[in-house]
PDB file of C-alpha atoms in Angstrom:
ATOM      1  CA  UNK K   1     -27.889  -4.003 -60.637  1.00 38.00           C
ATOM      2  CA  UNK K   2     -24.828  -1.407 -60.445  1.00 40.00           C
ATOM      3  CA  UNK K   3     -22.723  -1.542 -57.362  1.00 40.00           C
ATOM      4  CA  UNK K   4     -22.123   2.048 -55.942  1.00 43.00           C
ATOM      5  CA  UNK K   5     -18.532   3.201 -56.706  1.00 46.00           C
ATOM      6  CA  UNK K   6     -18.433   5.678 -53.878  1.00 47.00           C
ATOM      7  CA  UNK K   7     -15.814   5.383 -51.138  1.00 45.00           C
ATOM      8  CA  UNK K   8     -16.144   4.381 -47.583  1.00 45.00           C
ATOM      9  CA  UNK K   9     -14.021   6.620 -45.265  1.00 47.00           C
ATOM     10  CA  UNK K  10     -13.239   5.946 -41.838  1.00 45.00           C
ATOM     11  CA  UNK K  11     -14.527   7.868 -39.113  1.00 45.00           C
ATOM     12  CA  UNK K  12     -13.717  11.395 -39.595  1.00 50.00           C
ATOM     13  CA  UNK K  13     -10.529  13.092 -38.041  1.00 59.00           C
ATOM     14  CA  UNK K  14      -7.860  15.335 -38.358  1.00 77.00           C
ATOM     15  CA  UNK K  15      -5.850  14.452 -41.144  1.00 83.00           C
ATOM     16  CA  UNK K  16      -2.230  15.372 -41.224  1.00 84.00           C
ATOM     17  CA  UNK K  17      -0.003  15.897 -44.555  1.00 84.00           C
ATOM     18  CA  UNK K  18       3.121  13.756 -44.522  1.00 85.00           C
ATOM     19  CA  UNK K  19       5.161  16.722 -46.115  1.00 85.00           C
ATOM     20  CA  UNK K  20       8.407  15.701 -44.953  1.00 84.00           C
ATOM     21  CA  UNK K  21       8.352  12.232 -46.860  1.00 86.00           C
ATOM     22  CA  UNK K  22       6.801  13.517 -50.145  1.00 89.00           C
ATOM     23  CA  UNK K  23       9.906  13.877 -52.301  1.00 89.00           C
ATOM     24  CA  UNK K  24      11.687  11.048 -50.883  1.00 89.00           C
ATOM     25  CA  UNK K  25       8.309   8.996 -51.906  1.00 90.00           C
ATOM     26  CA  UNK K  26       7.810  10.678 -55.140  1.00 90.00           C
ATOM     27  CA  UNK K  27      11.505   9.711 -56.417  1.00 90.00           C
ATOM     28  CA  UNK K  28      11.139   6.167 -55.087  1.00 90.00           C
ATOM     29  CA  UNK K  29       7.717   5.974 -57.140  1.00 90.00           C
ATOM     30  CA  UNK K  30       9.208   7.555 -59.994  1.00 91.00           C
ATOM     31  CA  UNK K  31      12.130   5.091 -60.114  1.00 90.00           C
ATOM     32  CA  UNK K  32       9.792   1.966 -60.113  1.00 91.00           C
ATOM     33  CA  UNK K  33       8.349   3.003 -63.699  1.00 88.00           C
ATOM     34  CA  UNK K  34      10.228   5.810 -65.231  1.00 90.00           C
ATOM     35  CA  UNK K  35       9.525   5.447 -68.610  1.00 92.00           C
ATOM     36  CA  UNK K  36       6.063   4.943 -68.412  1.00 92.00           C
ATOM     37  CA  UNK K  37       5.715   7.905 -66.473  1.00 90.00           C
ATOM     38  CA  UNK K  38       7.677   9.725 -69.067  1.00 91.00           C
ATOM     39  CA  UNK K  39       5.377   8.467 -71.758  1.00 91.00           C
ATOM     40  CA  UNK K  40       2.423   9.473 -70.304  1.00 91.00           C
ATOM     41  CA  UNK K  41       3.534  13.328 -69.185  1.00 91.00           C
ATOM     42  CA  UNK K  42       4.733  13.551 -72.778  1.00 90.00           C
ATOM     43  CA  UNK K  43       1.280  12.524 -73.905  1.00 90.00           C
ATOM     44  CA  UNK K  44      -0.283  14.850 -71.679  1.00 90.00           C
ATOM     45  CA  UNK K  45       1.882  17.807 -72.866  1.00 88.00           C
ATOM     46  CA  UNK K  46       1.171  16.724 -76.700  1.00 87.00           C
ATOM     47  CA  UNK K  47      -2.641  16.655 -75.957  1.00 85.00           C
ATOM     48  CA  UNK K  48      -2.455  20.057 -74.455  1.00 83.00           C
ATOM     49  CA  UNK K  49      -0.207  21.728 -76.544  1.00 81.00           C
ATOM     50  CA  UNK K  50      -0.915  20.027 -80.013  1.00 77.00           C
ATOM     51  CA  UNK K  51      -4.318  21.073 -80.743  1.00 75.00           C
ATOM     52  CA  UNK K  52      -4.096  24.599 -79.843  1.00 71.00           C
ATOM     53  CA  UNK K  53      -0.451  25.134 -82.080  1.00 73.00           C
ATOM     54  CA  UNK K  54      -2.432  23.319 -85.052  1.00 76.00           C
ATOM     55  CA  UNK K  55      -5.474  25.405 -84.247  1.00 70.00           C
ATOM     56  CA  UNK K  56      -3.620  28.652 -84.526  1.00 72.00           C
ATOM     57  CA  UNK K  57      -2.451  27.822 -88.304  1.00 69.00           C
ATOM     58  CA  UNK K  58      -5.820  26.601 -89.238  1.00 71.00           C
ATOM     59  CA  UNK K  59      -7.289  29.971 -88.043  1.00 67.00           C
ATOM     60  CA  UNK K  60      -5.419  32.092 -90.160  1.00 73.00           C
ATOM     61  CA  UNK K  61      -7.185  30.375 -93.446  1.00 70.00           C
ATOM     62  CA  UNK K  62      -9.951  32.483 -95.287  1.00 70.00           C
ATOM     63  CA  UNK K  63     -11.919  29.351 -95.553  1.00 71.00           C
ATOM     64  CA  UNK K  64     -14.843  29.435 -92.851  1.00 73.00           C
ATOM     65  CA  UNK K  65     -14.980  25.732 -92.789  1.00 77.00           C
ATOM     66  CA  UNK K  66     -11.152  25.776 -91.746  1.00 73.00           C
ATOM     67  CA  UNK K  67     -11.404  28.322 -89.139  1.00 69.00           C
ATOM     68  CA  UNK K  68     -14.255  26.180 -87.521  1.00 74.00           C
ATOM     69  CA  UNK K  69     -12.035  23.380 -87.386  1.00 78.00           C
ATOM     70  CA  UNK K  70      -9.691  25.556 -85.645  1.00 73.00           C
ATOM     71  CA  UNK K  71     -11.899  26.773 -82.864  1.00 72.00           C
ATOM     72  CA  UNK K  72     -12.826  22.991 -82.294  1.00 78.00           C
ATOM     73  CA  UNK K  73      -9.512  21.877 -82.002  1.00 75.00           C
ATOM     74  CA  UNK K  74      -8.977  24.683 -79.303  1.00 74.00           C
ATOM     75  CA  UNK K  75     -12.064  23.314 -77.483  1.00 75.00           C
ATOM     76  CA  UNK K  76     -10.529  19.954 -77.716  1.00 75.00           C
ATOM     77  CA  UNK K  77      -7.072  21.093 -76.327  1.00 76.00           C
ATOM     78  CA  UNK K  78      -9.055  21.714 -72.890  1.00 78.00           C
ATOM     79  CA  UNK K  79     -10.713  17.958 -72.870  1.00 82.00           C
ATOM     80  CA  UNK K  80      -7.936  15.651 -74.403  1.00 84.00           C
ATOM     81  CA  UNK K  81      -5.125  16.497 -71.491  1.00 88.00           C
ATOM     82  CA  UNK K  82      -7.712  14.983 -68.874  1.00 89.00           C
ATOM     83  CA  UNK K  83      -7.380  11.433 -70.452  1.00 88.00           C
ATOM     84  CA  UNK K  84      -3.458  11.111 -69.702  1.00 91.00           C
ATOM     85  CA  UNK K  85      -3.634  13.400 -66.980  1.00 91.00           C
ATOM     86  CA  UNK K  86      -6.055  11.041 -65.115  1.00 92.00           C
ATOM     87  CA  UNK K  87      -3.907   7.927 -66.428  1.00 91.00           C
ATOM     88  CA  UNK K  88      -0.802   9.764 -64.725  1.00 93.00           C
ATOM     89  CA  UNK K  89      -2.162  10.363 -61.640  1.00 93.00           C
ATOM     90  CA  UNK K  90      -3.736   6.952 -61.460  1.00 91.00           C
ATOM     91  CA  UNK K  91      -0.116   5.457 -62.477  1.00 92.00           C
ATOM     92  CA  UNK K  92       1.176   7.650 -59.471  1.00 92.00           C
ATOM     93  CA  UNK K  93      -1.264   6.148 -57.306  1.00 91.00           C
ATOM     94  CA  UNK K  94      -0.104   2.807 -57.714  1.00 90.00           C
ATOM     95  CA  UNK K  95       3.438   3.289 -57.848  1.00 90.00           C
ATOM     96  CA  UNK K  96       3.712   4.782 -54.276  1.00 86.00           C
ATOM     97  CA  UNK K  97       4.032   2.513 -51.531  1.00 72.00           C
ATOM     98  CA  UNK K  98       1.749   2.214 -48.754  1.00 64.00           C
ATOM     99  CA  UNK K  99       2.492   2.926 -45.216  1.00 58.00           C
ATOM    100  CA  UNK K 100       0.800   1.567 -41.931  1.00 49.00           C
ATOM    101  CA  UNK K 101       0.172   4.765 -40.621  1.00 50.00           C
ATOM    102  CA  UNK K 102      -1.765   6.167 -43.678  1.00 53.00           C
ATOM    103  CA  UNK K 103      -5.438   6.556 -43.365  1.00 52.00           C
ATOM    104  CA  UNK K 104      -6.492   4.080 -45.884  1.00 49.00           C
ATOM    105  CA  UNK K 105     -10.154   3.717 -47.373  1.00 51.00           C
ATOM    106  CA  UNK K 106     -12.551   0.985 -47.782  1.00 46.00           C
ATOM    107  CA  UNK K 107     -13.480   0.958 -51.537  1.00 47.00           C
ATOM    108  CA  UNK K 108     -16.534  -0.459 -52.680  1.00 41.00           C
ATOM    109  CA  UNK K 109     -15.587  -2.476 -55.951  1.00 44.00           C
ATOM    110  CA  UNK K 110     -16.692  -0.685 -59.001  1.00 47.00           C
ATOM    111  CA  UNK K 111     -18.707  -2.437 -61.792  1.00 42.00           C
ATOM    112  CA  UNK K 112     -16.758  -4.607 -64.363  1.00 46.00           C
ATOM    113  CA  UNK K 113     -18.189  -2.815 -67.112  1.00 40.00           C
ATOM    114  CA  UNK K 114     -16.909   0.511 -65.975  1.00 51.00           C
ATOM    115  CA  UNK K 115     -13.274   0.395 -66.967  1.00 74.00           C
ATOM    116  CA  UNK K 116     -11.057   2.196 -64.455  1.00 79.00           C
ATOM    117  CA  UNK K 117      -9.566   4.814 -66.787  1.00 82.00           C
ATOM    118  CA  UNK K 118     -12.648   5.578 -68.386  1.00 87.00           C
ATOM    119  CA  UNK K 119     -14.466   5.907 -65.084  1.00 88.00           C
ATOM    120  CA  UNK K 120     -11.682   8.378 -63.896  1.00 89.00           C
ATOM    121  CA  UNK K 121     -11.694  10.110 -66.828  1.00 89.00           C
ATOM    122  CA  UNK K 122     -15.682  10.839 -66.775  1.00 90.00           C
ATOM    123  CA  UNK K 123     -15.219  11.564 -62.758  1.00 91.00           C
ATOM    124  CA  UNK K 124     -12.159  13.988 -63.705  1.00 92.00           C
ATOM    125  CA  UNK K 125     -14.115  15.589 -66.354  1.00 92.00           C
ATOM    126  CA  UNK K 126     -16.940  16.357 -64.197  1.00 93.00           C
ATOM    127  CA  UNK K 127     -14.865  17.671 -61.248  1.00 94.00           C
ATOM    128  CA  UNK K 128     -12.899  20.352 -63.650  1.00 92.00           C
ATOM    129  CA  UNK K 129     -16.279  21.201 -65.176  1.00 92.00           C
ATOM    130  CA  UNK K 130     -17.805  22.122 -61.654  1.00 94.00           C
ATOM    131  CA  UNK K 131     -14.758  23.699 -60.556  1.00 93.00           C
ATOM    132  CA  UNK K 132     -14.492  25.586 -63.719  1.00 92.00           C
ATOM    133  CA  UNK K 133     -18.017  26.813 -63.636  1.00 93.00           C
ATOM    134  CA  UNK K 134     -17.578  27.950 -59.889  1.00 93.00           C
ATOM    135  CA  UNK K 135     -14.718  29.803 -60.833  1.00 93.00           C
ATOM    136  CA  UNK K 136     -16.152  31.737 -64.007  1.00 92.00           C
ATOM    137  CA  UNK K 137     -19.334  32.748 -61.573  1.00 92.00           C
ATOM    138  CA  UNK K 138     -17.025  33.917 -58.907  1.00 92.00           C
ATOM    139  CA  UNK K 139     -15.090  36.228 -61.290  1.00 92.00           C
ATOM    140  CA  UNK K 140     -18.517  37.323 -63.019  1.00 92.00           C
ATOM    141  CA  UNK K 141     -20.058  37.966 -59.612  1.00 91.00           C
ATOM    142  CA  UNK K 142     -17.130  39.992 -58.420  1.00 90.00           C
ATOM    143  CA  UNK K 143     -16.863  41.979 -61.688  1.00 91.00           C
ATOM    144  CA  UNK K 144     -20.874  42.828 -61.356  1.00 91.00           C
ATOM    145  CA  UNK K 145     -20.688  43.771 -58.001  1.00 89.00           C
ATOM    146  CA  UNK K 146     -17.454  46.138 -58.577  1.00 89.00           C
ATOM    147  CA  UNK K 147     -19.279  47.451 -61.622  1.00 90.00           C
ATOM    148  CA  UNK K 148     -22.472  48.370 -59.322  1.00 87.00           C
ATOM    149  CA  UNK K 149     -20.363  49.889 -56.630  1.00 85.00           C
ATOM    150  CA  UNK K 150     -18.165  51.733 -58.992  1.00 82.00           C
ATOM    151  CA  UNK K 151     -20.779  54.573 -59.315  1.00 80.00           C
ATOM    152  CA  UNK K 152     -21.011  55.113 -55.340  1.00 82.00           C
ATOM    153  CA  UNK K 153     -17.709  54.747 -54.488  1.00 81.00           C
ATOM    154  CA  UNK K 154     -14.511  53.710 -56.084  1.00 84.00           C
ATOM    155  CA  UNK K 155     -12.792  52.521 -53.094  1.00 85.00           C
ATOM    156  CA  UNK K 156     -15.894  50.119 -52.194  1.00 86.00           C
ATOM    157  CA  UNK K 157     -15.700  48.768 -55.953  1.00 84.00           C
ATOM    158  CA  UNK K 158     -12.019  48.427 -55.117  1.00 87.00           C
ATOM    159  CA  UNK K 159     -12.425  46.771 -51.910  1.00 89.00           C
ATOM    160  CA  UNK K 160     -15.111  44.321 -53.536  1.00 88.00           C
ATOM    161  CA  UNK K 161     -12.915  43.163 -55.827  1.00 90.00           C
ATOM    162  CA  UNK K 162      -9.981  42.527 -53.367  1.00 93.00           C
ATOM    163  CA  UNK K 163     -12.159  40.436 -51.221  1.00 93.00           C
ATOM    164  CA  UNK K 164     -13.768  38.709 -54.051  1.00 90.00           C
ATOM    165  CA  UNK K 165     -10.563  37.792 -55.465  1.00 92.00           C
ATOM    166  CA  UNK K 166      -9.190  36.791 -52.087  1.00 93.00           C
ATOM    167  CA  UNK K 167     -12.082  34.543 -51.454  1.00 92.00           C
ATOM    168  CA  UNK K 168     -12.005  32.976 -54.720  1.00 92.00           C
ATOM    169  CA  UNK K 169      -8.121  32.303 -54.217  1.00 92.00           C
ATOM    170  CA  UNK K 170      -8.803  30.852 -50.873  1.00 92.00           C
ATOM    171  CA  UNK K 171     -11.477  28.628 -52.476  1.00 92.00           C
ATOM    172  CA  UNK K 172      -9.203  27.514 -55.020  1.00 91.00           C
ATOM    173  CA  UNK K 173      -6.615  26.746 -52.673  1.00 92.00           C
ATOM    174  CA  UNK K 174      -9.050  24.521 -50.703  1.00 91.00           C
ATOM    175  CA  UNK K 175      -9.592  22.271 -54.114  1.00 92.00           C
ATOM    176  CA  UNK K 176      -5.796  21.663 -55.090  1.00 92.00           C
ATOM    177  CA  UNK K 177      -6.163  18.306 -53.651  1.00 92.00           C
ATOM    178  CA  UNK K 178      -9.612  17.201 -55.030  1.00 93.00           C
ATOM    179  CA  UNK K 179      -8.479  15.531 -58.009  1.00 93.00           C
ATOM    180  CA  UNK K 180      -6.099  13.434 -56.461  1.00 94.00           C
ATOM    181  CA  UNK K 181      -8.405  12.433 -53.997  1.00 93.00           C
ATOM    182  CA  UNK K 182     -10.789  11.651 -56.811  1.00 93.00           C
ATOM    183  CA  UNK K 183      -8.273   9.230 -57.942  1.00 92.00           C
ATOM    184  CA  UNK K 184      -7.034   7.938 -54.666  1.00 91.00           C
ATOM    185  CA  UNK K 185     -10.233   7.451 -52.680  1.00 90.00           C
ATOM    186  CA  UNK K 186     -12.495   6.646 -55.947  1.00 89.00           C
ATOM    187  CA  UNK K 187     -14.539   9.701 -54.755  1.00 90.00           C
ATOM    188  CA  UNK K 188     -17.341  11.422 -56.637  1.00 92.00           C
ATOM    189  CA  UNK K 189     -16.487  15.132 -57.609  1.00 93.00           C
ATOM    190  CA  UNK K 190     -18.529  16.800 -54.795  1.00 93.00           C
ATOM    191  CA  UNK K 191     -17.162  14.300 -52.239  1.00 93.00           C
ATOM    192  CA  UNK K 192     -13.419  15.081 -53.323  1.00 93.00           C
ATOM    193  CA  UNK K 193     -14.009  18.615 -53.137  1.00 94.00           C
ATOM    194  CA  UNK K 194     -15.324  18.497 -49.660  1.00 93.00           C
ATOM    195  CA  UNK K 195     -12.659  16.075 -48.588  1.00 93.00           C
ATOM    196  CA  UNK K 196      -9.966  18.593 -49.907  1.00 93.00           C
ATOM    197  CA  UNK K 197     -11.526  21.432 -48.276  1.00 92.00           C
ATOM    198  CA  UNK K 198     -11.371  19.370 -44.629  1.00 92.00           C
ATOM    199  CA  UNK K 199      -8.015  18.486 -45.524  1.00 92.00           C
ATOM    200  CA  UNK K 200      -6.599  21.935 -46.392  1.00 91.00           C
ATOM    201  CA  UNK K 201      -8.326  23.565 -43.505  1.00 90.00           C
ATOM    202  CA  UNK K 202      -6.174  21.145 -40.866  1.00 88.00           C
ATOM    203  CA  UNK K 203      -3.011  21.943 -43.232  1.00 90.00           C
ATOM    204  CA  UNK K 204      -3.073  25.330 -44.046  1.00 88.00           C
ATOM    205  CA  UNK K 205       0.466  25.933 -43.772  1.00 90.00           C
ATOM    206  CA  UNK K 206       1.440  22.330 -45.222  1.00 90.00           C
ATOM    207  CA  UNK K 207      -0.542  23.399 -47.978  1.00 92.00           C
ATOM    208  CA  UNK K 208       1.143  26.690 -48.921  1.00 92.00           C
ATOM    209  CA  UNK K 209       4.692  24.530 -48.747  1.00 92.00           C
ATOM    210  CA  UNK K 210       2.918  22.116 -50.715  1.00 92.00           C
ATOM    211  CA  UNK K 211       1.944  24.772 -53.602  1.00 92.00           C
ATOM    212  CA  UNK K 212       5.203  26.072 -53.456  1.00 91.00           C
ATOM    213  CA  UNK K 213       6.981  22.536 -54.028  1.00 91.00           C
ATOM    214  CA  UNK K 214       4.777  22.074 -57.067  1.00 92.00           C
ATOM    215  CA  UNK K 215       5.612  25.758 -58.813  1.00 91.00           C
ATOM    216  CA  UNK K 216       9.079  25.355 -57.750  1.00 90.00           C
ATOM    217  CA  UNK K 217       9.285  21.681 -59.375  1.00 89.00           C
ATOM    218  CA  UNK K 218       7.371  22.851 -62.510  1.00 88.00           C
ATOM    219  CA  UNK K 219       9.719  26.068 -62.601  1.00 88.00           C
ATOM    220  CA  UNK K 220      12.471  24.180 -62.656  1.00 85.00           C
ATOM    221  CA  UNK K 221      10.989  22.016 -65.660  1.00 83.00           C
ATOM    222  CA  UNK K 222      10.212  25.371 -67.846  1.00 82.00           C
ATOM    223  CA  UNK K 223      13.822  26.412 -67.122  1.00 80.00           C
ATOM    224  CA  UNK K 224      15.104  23.043 -69.382  1.00 68.00           C
ATOM    225  CA  UNK K 225      13.613  24.251 -72.602  1.00 64.00           C
ATOM    226  CA  UNK K 226      10.088  22.933 -71.325  1.00 70.00           C
ATOM    227  CA  UNK K 227      11.622  19.702 -71.880  1.00 79.00           C
ATOM    228  CA  UNK K 228      12.096  19.403 -68.270  1.00 83.00           C
ATOM    229  CA  UNK K 229       8.524  19.292 -68.180  1.00 86.00           C
ATOM    230  CA  UNK K 230       8.684  15.741 -68.974  1.00 88.00           C
ATOM    231  CA  UNK K 231      10.346  14.915 -65.617  1.00 90.00           C
ATOM    232  CA  UNK K 232       8.655  17.477 -63.418  1.00 90.00           C
ATOM    233  CA  UNK K 233       5.072  16.435 -64.347  1.00 92.00           C
ATOM    234  CA  UNK K 234       5.324  13.074 -63.001  1.00 93.00           C
ATOM    235  CA  UNK K 235       7.135  13.968 -60.234  1.00 93.00           C
ATOM    236  CA  UNK K 236       4.254  16.525 -59.304  1.00 93.00           C
ATOM    237  CA  UNK K 237       1.615  13.829 -59.805  1.00 93.00           C
ATOM    238  CA  UNK K 238       3.779  11.631 -57.497  1.00 94.00           C
ATOM    239  CA  UNK K 239       4.121  14.604 -54.912  1.00 93.00           C
ATOM    240  CA  UNK K 240       0.104  15.084 -55.237  1.00 93.00           C
ATOM    241  CA  UNK K 241      -0.890  11.396 -54.656  1.00 93.00           C
ATOM    242  CA  UNK K 242       1.519  11.096 -51.619  1.00 91.00           C
ATOM    243  CA  UNK K 243      -0.308  13.943 -50.009  1.00 91.00           C
ATOM    244  CA  UNK K 244      -3.450  12.114 -50.540  1.00 89.00           C
ATOM    245  CA  UNK K 245      -1.407   9.416 -48.264  1.00 88.00           C
ATOM    246  CA  UNK K 246      -2.699  11.343 -45.131  1.00 82.00           C
ATOM    247  CA  UNK K 247      -2.220  10.381 -41.534  1.00 77.00           C
ATOM    248  CA  UNK K 248      -4.548  10.335 -38.763  1.00 75.00           C
ATOM    249  CA  UNK K 249      -3.691  12.627 -35.750  1.00 65.00           C
TER     250      UNK K 249
END
């Protein structure tokens, strides 16, 4: 019989992000396996960009079959990066040292016939699919409501777009830790989403600082002719996984 893969967490409490130690711990983790981290980073970027570049060339063909192959590669460019991305997050989780004050989960062992990375890929794909559907539904609802209100009052239509966009942005900010928590705690997608929401609610200002830190790291990576992303992506993964090592207040 299969055993559950769900994580058993300690009793609920206020979880605090260790914001001050994120970058030092990320650098320590990166220094333990820099080439492995860079390799997974390069594989993630190649999986994300490569199929799209090839698809753009194929879609200029006059042959319908070649054009269809280009469309297939566009869809593949959305799925292929998930594998190396989950592997990068998993590596980052293993490289980071644990601290005695961290909130540590009690994991139930996963079945032997489910390889670790395959399990992570399946759960990560499910999580990203759920969140993508929620975003698509939210933007579709905003568009429909604004269209219905436009005939009554342009002001109400504009207000509905503003409020709907703000609510969607707040929800998205609440899910910023969902994928790292899935990796660290071995959560199922819905449990990871709920756990991320609770942590963000308890650390609103720290989450804003975390998002700013991640944007700054990857902006620096883009400045180096995009080659800097090879370094900024592993550091971002390490920062995110370090953010999952919360402390109980």
